[in-house]
Amino acid sequence: MPEVEVLVGQVVPAISAAVGAYGVGVLSRVQDAAAQGTVGLGRRLLARLLGVAAEPGRLEGAVEDLAAAEEDDPDAVAALRLQVRRILLEHPELAAELAGMVPAGPQAHATGTRSVAVAGDNTGPISTGDNSPVRDGG
């Protein structure tokens, strides 16, 4: 079973994209035929989560708050993350199903002495070697 935190990090952006495209109307559209791309994926993920949630109103409330929030409001996204995490922890079998629906995250593999691998974005310097200017945190 994939780790819940990794899966939440993959599921929430897709749902956020669907909310961004449809606003609170996404809740009524989750029954529609599957659409293409991230918005469609977000709708399908949301539909599955709503289908098993013991208290779907909590997830719906988080979606409504995100739809009403300013763009990229970290608190609204965090509220959605919390609800998704709760549902996935209550339904571990769903975690495996959703993991199969989302694209695999970036992977990196490095071998050999002083090799460097970055999966995703790097915002700082990467330096290796005995005379590295970025050694020991300084």
PDB file of N, CA, C and O in Angstrom, residues 8-57:
ATOM      1  N   VAL A   8      -1.718  11.533  -0.748  1.00  0.00           N
ATOM      2  CA  VAL A   8      -2.447  12.785  -0.522  1.00  0.00           C
ATOM      3  C   VAL A   8      -1.810  13.899  -1.348  1.00  0.00           C
ATOM      4  O   VAL A   8      -2.501  14.719  -1.957  1.00  0.00           O
ATOM      5  N   GLY A   9      -0.474  13.924  -1.408  1.00  0.00           N
ATOM      6  CA  GLY A   9       0.232  14.930  -2.201  1.00  0.00           C
ATOM      7  C   GLY A   9      -0.056  14.824  -3.687  1.00  0.00           C
ATOM      8  O   GLY A   9       0.064  15.807  -4.420  1.00  0.00           O
ATOM      9  N   GLN A  10      -0.458  13.651  -4.155  1.00  0.00           N
ATOM     10  CA  GLN A  10      -0.798  13.471  -5.560  1.00  0.00           C
ATOM     11  C   GLN A  10      -2.280  13.727  -5.820  1.00  0.00           C
ATOM     12  O   GLN A  10      -2.651  14.232  -6.868  1.00  0.00           O
ATOM     13  N   VAL A  11      -3.133  13.357  -4.861  1.00  0.00           N
ATOM     14  CA  VAL A  11      -4.574  13.459  -5.044  1.00  0.00           C
ATOM     15  C   VAL A  11      -5.068  14.904  -4.919  1.00  0.00           C
ATOM     16  O   VAL A  11      -5.865  15.376  -5.733  1.00  0.00           O
ATOM     17  N   VAL A  12      -4.592  15.618  -3.906  1.00  0.00           N
ATOM     18  CA  VAL A  12      -5.113  16.958  -3.627  1.00  0.00           C
ATOM     19  C   VAL A  12      -4.883  17.937  -4.789  1.00  0.00           C
ATOM     20  O   VAL A  12      -5.796  18.686  -5.133  1.00  0.00           O
ATOM     21  N   PRO A  13      -3.711  17.969  -5.447  1.00  0.00           N
ATOM     22  CA  PRO A  13      -3.570  18.898  -6.583  1.00  0.00           C
ATOM     23  C   PRO A  13      -4.564  18.619  -7.714  1.00  0.00           C
ATOM     24  O   PRO A  13      -5.062  19.554  -8.342  1.00  0.00           O
ATOM     25  N   ALA A  14      -4.869  17.360  -7.957  1.00  0.00           N
ATOM     26  CA  ALA A  14      -5.836  17.038  -9.015  1.00  0.00           C
ATOM     27  C   ALA A  14      -7.228  17.512  -8.627  1.00  0.00           C
ATOM     28  O   ALA A  14      -7.959  18.078  -9.448  1.00  0.00           O
ATOM     29  N   ILE A  15      -7.620  17.284  -7.371  1.00  0.00           N
ATOM     30  CA  ILE A  15      -8.928  17.756  -6.920  1.00  0.00           C
ATOM     31  C   ILE A  15      -8.961  19.279  -6.929  1.00  0.00           C
ATOM     32  O   ILE A  15      -9.946  19.894  -7.341  1.00  0.00           O
ATOM     33  N   SER A  16      -7.861  19.914  -6.509  1.00  0.00           N
ATOM     34  CA  SER A  16      -7.791  21.382  -6.524  1.00  0.00           C
ATOM     35  C   SER A  16      -7.965  21.930  -7.938  1.00  0.00           C
ATOM     36  O   SER A  16      -8.613  22.958  -8.138  1.00  0.00           O
ATOM     37  N   ALA A  17      -7.390  21.252  -8.925  1.00  0.00           N
ATOM     38  CA  ALA A  17      -7.551  21.683 -10.318  1.00  0.00           C
ATOM     39  C   ALA A  17      -9.010  21.583 -10.745  1.00  0.00           C
ATOM     40  O   ALA A  17      -9.522  22.469 -11.436  1.00  0.00           O
ATOM     41  N   ALA A  18      -9.679  20.518 -10.328  1.00  0.00           N
ATOM     42  CA  ALA A  18     -11.103  20.367 -10.665  1.00  0.00           C
ATOM     43  C   ALA A  18     -11.928  21.450  -9.990  1.00  0.00           C
ATOM     44  O   ALA A  18     -12.833  22.030 -10.592  1.00  0.00           O
ATOM     45  N   VAL A  19     -11.617  21.751  -8.736  1.00  0.00           N
ATOM     46  CA  VAL A  19     -12.326  22.817  -8.023  1.00  0.00           C
ATOM     47  C   VAL A  19     -12.045  24.154  -8.696  1.00  0.00           C
ATOM     48  O   VAL A  19     -12.950  24.979  -8.862  1.00  0.00           O
ATOM     49  N   GLY A  20     -10.807  24.379  -9.124  1.00  0.00           N
ATOM     50  CA  GLY A  20     -10.464  25.616  -9.810  1.00  0.00           C
ATOM     51  C   GLY A  20     -11.223  25.779 -11.115  1.00  0.00           C
ATOM     52  O   GLY A  20     -11.615  26.878 -11.489  1.00  0.00           O
ATOM     53  N   ALA A  21     -11.462  24.678 -11.803  1.00  0.00           N
ATOM     54  CA  ALA A  21     -12.159  24.740 -13.085  1.00  0.00           C
ATOM     55  C   ALA A  21     -13.670  24.865 -12.923  1.00  0.00           C
ATOM     56  O   ALA A  21     -14.324  25.570 -13.685  1.00  0.00           O
ATOM     57  N   TYR A  22     -14.219  24.170 -11.926  1.00  0.00           N
ATOM     58  CA  TYR A  22     -15.668  24.101 -11.797  1.00  0.00           C
ATOM     59  C   TYR A  22     -16.210  24.796 -10.554  1.00  0.00           C
ATOM     60  O   TYR A  22     -17.417  24.909 -10.387  1.00  0.00           O
ATOM     61  N   GLY A  23     -15.335  25.234  -9.649  1.00  0.00           N
ATOM     62  CA  GLY A  23     -15.807  25.813  -8.399  1.00  0.00           C
ATOM     63  C   GLY A  23     -16.587  24.784  -7.613  1.00  0.00           C
ATOM     64  O   GLY A  23     -16.366  23.579  -7.731  1.00  0.00           O
ATOM     65  N   VAL A  24     -17.527  25.246  -6.819  1.00  0.00           N
ATOM     66  CA  VAL A  24     -18.317  24.337  -5.999  1.00  0.00           C
ATOM     67  C   VAL A  24     -19.163  23.400  -6.866  1.00  0.00           C
ATOM     68  O   VAL A  24     -19.570  22.338  -6.425  1.00  0.00           O
ATOM     69  N   GLY A  25     -19.367  23.764  -8.127  1.00  0.00           N
ATOM     70  CA  GLY A  25     -20.105  22.905  -9.046  1.00  0.00           C
ATOM     71  C   GLY A  25     -19.453  21.563  -9.280  1.00  0.00           C
ATOM     72  O   GLY A  25     -20.090  20.644  -9.785  1.00  0.00           O
ATOM     73  N   VAL A  26     -18.192  21.431  -8.900  1.00  0.00           N
ATOM     74  CA  VAL A  26     -17.513  20.152  -9.068  1.00  0.00           C
ATOM     75  C   VAL A  26     -18.225  19.055  -8.288  1.00  0.00           C
ATOM     76  O   VAL A  26     -18.236  17.902  -8.684  1.00  0.00           O
ATOM     77  N   LEU A  27     -18.847  19.418  -7.188  1.00  0.00           N
ATOM     78  CA  LEU A  27     -19.549  18.417  -6.382  1.00  0.00           C
ATOM     79  C   LEU A  27     -20.725  17.817  -7.142  1.00  0.00           C
ATOM     80  O   LEU A  27     -21.024  16.636  -6.989  1.00  0.00           O
ATOM     81  N   SER A  28     -21.377  18.590  -7.980  1.00  0.00           N
ATOM     82  CA  SER A  28     -22.494  18.056  -8.756  1.00  0.00           C
ATOM     83  C   SER A  28     -22.017  17.380 -10.035  1.00  0.00           C
ATOM     84  O   SER A  28     -22.744  16.606 -10.635  1.00  0.00           O
ATOM     85  N   ARG A  29     -20.788  17.661 -10.443  1.00  0.00           N
ATOM     86  CA  ARG A  29     -20.264  17.105 -11.685  1.00  0.00           C
ATOM     87  C   ARG A  29     -19.507  15.795 -11.495  1.00  0.00           C
ATOM     88  O   ARG A  29     -19.112  15.187 -12.474  1.00  0.00           O
ATOM     89  N   VAL A  30     -19.305  15.358 -10.265  1.00  0.00           N
ATOM     90  CA  VAL A  30     -18.494  14.155 -10.065  1.00  0.00           C
ATOM     91  C   VAL A  30     -19.167  12.912 -10.620  1.00  0.00           C
ATOM     92  O   VAL A  30     -18.511  11.899 -10.832  1.00  0.00           O
ATOM     93  N   GLN A  31     -20.447  12.972 -10.908  1.00  0.00           N
ATOM     94  CA  GLN A  31     -21.142  11.827 -11.484  1.00  0.00           C
ATOM     95  C   GLN A  31     -21.074  11.819 -13.005  1.00  0.00           C
ATOM     96  O   GLN A  31     -21.438  10.833 -13.634  1.00  0.00           O
ATOM     97  N   ASP A  32     -20.632  12.924 -13.618  1.00  0.00           N
ATOM     98  CA  ASP A  32     -20.554  13.007 -15.075  1.00  0.00           C
ATOM     99  C   ASP A  32     -19.525  12.022 -15.618  1.00  0.00           C
ATOM    100  O   ASP A  32     -18.670  11.515 -14.900  1.00  0.00           O
ATOM    101  N   ALA A  33     -19.578  11.810 -16.901  1.00  0.00           N
ATOM    102  CA  ALA A  33     -18.587  10.952 -17.561  1.00  0.00           C
ATOM    103  C   ALA A  33     -17.187  11.529 -17.346  1.00  0.00           C
ATOM    104  O   ALA A  33     -16.999  12.735 -17.242  1.00  0.00           O
ATOM    105  N   ALA A  34     -16.221  10.649 -17.286  1.00  0.00           N
ATOM    106  CA  ALA A  34     -14.849  11.071 -17.016  1.00  0.00           C
ATOM    107  C   ALA A  34     -14.338  11.992 -18.131  1.00  0.00           C
ATOM    108  O   ALA A  34     -14.526  11.739 -19.309  1.00  0.00           O
ATOM    109  N   ALA A  35     -13.708  13.080 -17.711  1.00  0.00           N
ATOM    110  CA  ALA A  35     -13.140  14.032 -18.658  1.00  0.00           C
ATOM    111  C   ALA A  35     -11.654  13.728 -18.829  1.00  0.00           C
ATOM    112  O   ALA A  35     -11.099  12.868 -18.161  1.00  0.00           O
ATOM    113  N   GLN A  36     -11.006  14.477 -19.699  1.00  0.00           N
ATOM    114  CA  GLN A  36      -9.587  14.292 -19.948  1.00  0.00           C
ATOM    115  C   GLN A  36      -8.758  15.142 -18.997  1.00  0.00           C
ATOM    116  O   GLN A  36      -9.233  16.126 -18.453  1.00  0.00           O
ATOM    117  N   GLY A  37      -7.505  14.775 -18.802  1.00  0.00           N
ATOM    118  CA  GLY A  37      -6.539  15.582 -18.081  1.00  0.00           C
ATOM    119  C   GLY A  37      -6.744  15.642 -16.579  1.00  0.00           C
ATOM    120  O   GLY A  37      -7.506  14.879 -15.989  1.00  0.00           O
ATOM    121  N   THR A  38      -6.060  16.580 -15.967  1.00  0.00           N
ATOM    122  CA  THR A  38      -6.035  16.718 -14.512  1.00  0.00           C
ATOM    123  C   THR A  38      -7.402  17.028 -13.943  1.00  0.00           C
ATOM    124  O   THR A  38      -7.769  16.507 -12.895  1.00  0.00           O
ATOM    125  N   VAL A  39      -8.173  17.864 -14.609  1.00  0.00           N
ATOM    126  CA  VAL A  39      -9.498  18.209 -14.094  1.00  0.00           C
ATOM    127  C   VAL A  39     -10.372  16.962 -14.043  1.00  0.00           C
ATOM    128  O   VAL A  39     -11.036  16.692 -13.045  1.00  0.00           O
ATOM    129  N   GLY A  40     -10.361  16.182 -15.086  1.00  0.00           N
ATOM    130  CA  GLY A  40     -11.136  14.938 -15.102  1.00  0.00           C
ATOM    131  C   GLY A  40     -10.643  13.967 -14.045  1.00  0.00           C
ATOM    132  O   GLY A  40     -11.442  13.311 -13.372  1.00  0.00           O
ATOM    133  N   LEU A  41      -9.339  13.880 -13.892  1.00  0.00           N
ATOM    134  CA  LEU A  41      -8.779  13.009 -12.861  1.00  0.00           C
ATOM    135  C   LEU A  41      -9.228  13.471 -11.484  1.00  0.00           C
ATOM    136  O   LEU A  41      -9.643  12.661 -10.651  1.00  0.00           O
ATOM    137  N   GLY A  42      -9.178  14.769 -11.249  1.00  0.00           N
ATOM    138  CA  GLY A  42      -9.621  15.304  -9.963  1.00  0.00           C
ATOM    139  C   GLY A  42     -11.078  14.985  -9.688  1.00  0.00           C
ATOM    140  O   GLY A  42     -11.450  14.630  -8.563  1.00  0.00           O
ATOM    141  N   ARG A  43     -11.910  15.084 -10.703  1.00  0.00           N
ATOM    142  CA  ARG A  43     -13.323  14.751 -10.537  1.00  0.00           C
ATOM    143  C   ARG A  43     -13.497  13.277 -10.213  1.00  0.00           C
ATOM    144  O   ARG A  43     -14.293  12.919  -9.339  1.00  0.00           O
ATOM    145  N   ARG A  44     -12.759  12.409 -10.882  1.00  0.00           N
ATOM    146  CA  ARG A  44     -12.877  10.970 -10.616  1.00  0.00           C
ATOM    147  C   ARG A  44     -12.372  10.633  -9.216  1.00  0.00           C
ATOM    148  O   ARG A  44     -12.978   9.830  -8.498  1.00  0.00           O
ATOM    149  N   LEU A  45     -11.264  11.245  -8.809  1.00  0.00           N
ATOM    150  CA  LEU A  45     -10.742  11.009  -7.467  1.00  0.00           C
ATOM    151  C   LEU A  45     -11.735  11.475  -6.414  1.00  0.00           C
ATOM    152  O   LEU A  45     -11.990  10.773  -5.423  1.00  0.00           O
ATOM    153  N   LEU A  46     -12.293  12.642  -6.629  1.00  0.00           N
ATOM    154  CA  LEU A  46     -13.263  13.184  -5.686  1.00  0.00           C
ATOM    155  C   LEU A  46     -14.498  12.287  -5.600  1.00  0.00           C
ATOM    156  O   LEU A  46     -15.020  12.036  -4.512  1.00  0.00           O
ATOM    157  N   ALA A  47     -14.944  11.791  -6.733  1.00  0.00           N
ATOM    158  CA  ALA A  47     -16.102  10.897  -6.745  1.00  0.00           C
ATOM    159  C   ALA A  47     -15.846   9.647  -5.915  1.00  0.00           C
ATOM    160  O   ALA A  47     -16.698   9.205  -5.139  1.00  0.00           O
ATOM    161  N   ARG A  48     -14.658   9.062  -6.062  1.00  0.00           N
ATOM    162  CA  ARG A  48     -14.326   7.847  -5.299  1.00  0.00           C
ATOM    163  C   ARG A  48     -14.262   8.150  -3.807  1.00  0.00           C
ATOM    164  O   ARG A  48     -14.745   7.386  -2.976  1.00  0.00           O
ATOM    165  N   LEU A  49     -13.655   9.278  -3.447  1.00  0.00           N
ATOM    166  CA  LEU A  49     -13.544   9.656  -2.037  1.00  0.00           C
ATOM    167  C   LEU A  49     -14.926   9.917  -1.437  1.00  0.00           C
ATOM    168  O   LEU A  49     -15.227   9.476  -0.325  1.00  0.00           O
ATOM    169  N   LEU A  50     -15.777  10.626  -2.170  1.00  0.00           N
ATOM    170  CA  LEU A  50     -17.125  10.899  -1.681  1.00  0.00           C
ATOM    171  C   LEU A  50     -17.935   9.614  -1.551  1.00  0.00           C
ATOM    172  O   LEU A  50     -18.780   9.483  -0.664  1.00  0.00           O
ATOM    173  N   GLY A  51     -17.663   8.663  -2.428  1.00  0.00           N
ATOM    174  CA  GLY A  51     -18.401   7.404  -2.417  1.00  0.00           C
ATOM    175  C   GLY A  51     -18.157   6.549  -1.199  1.00  0.00           C
ATOM    176  O   GLY A  51     -18.996   5.719  -0.841  1.00  0.00           O
ATOM    177  N   VAL A  52     -17.023   6.726  -0.537  1.00  0.00           N
ATOM    178  CA  VAL A  52     -16.711   5.893   0.627  1.00  0.00           C
ATOM    179  C   VAL A  52     -16.674   6.676   1.931  1.00  0.00           C
ATOM    180  O   VAL A  52     -16.619   6.079   3.001  1.00  0.00           O
ATOM    181  N   ALA A  53     -16.698   7.993   1.861  1.00  0.00           N
ATOM    182  CA  ALA A  53     -16.569   8.817   3.065  1.00  0.00           C
ATOM    183  C   ALA A  53     -17.719   8.556   4.022  1.00  0.00           C
ATOM    184  O   ALA A  53     -18.886   8.563   3.628  1.00  0.00           O
ATOM    185  N   ALA A  54     -17.375   8.328   5.281  1.00  0.00           N
ATOM    186  CA  ALA A  54     -18.398   8.147   6.311  1.00  0.00           C
ATOM    187  C   ALA A  54     -19.194   9.429   6.502  1.00  0.00           C
ATOM    188  O   ALA A  54     -20.393   9.393   6.767  1.00  0.00           O
ATOM    189  N   GLU A  55     -18.513  10.554   6.365  1.00  0.00           N
ATOM    190  CA  GLU A  55     -19.151  11.867   6.487  1.00  0.00           C
ATOM    191  C   GLU A  55     -18.790  12.702   5.250  1.00  0.00           C
ATOM    192  O   GLU A  55     -17.916  13.563   5.305  1.00  0.00           O
ATOM    193  N   PRO A  56     -19.460  12.450   4.124  1.00  0.00           N
ATOM    194  CA  PRO A  56     -19.094  13.161   2.899  1.00  0.00           C
ATOM    195  C   PRO A  56     -19.232  14.678   3.011  1.00  0.00           C
ATOM    196  O   PRO A  56     -18.557  15.413   2.296  1.00  0.00           O
ATOM    197  N   GLY A  57     -20.063  15.143   3.913  1.00  0.00           N
ATOM    198  CA  GLY A  57     -20.238  16.581   4.091  1.00  0.00           C
ATOM    199  C   GLY A  57     -18.959  17.285   4.492  1.00  0.00           C
ATOM    200  O   GLY A  57     -18.756  18.457   4.153  1.00  0.00           O
TER     201      GLY A  57
END
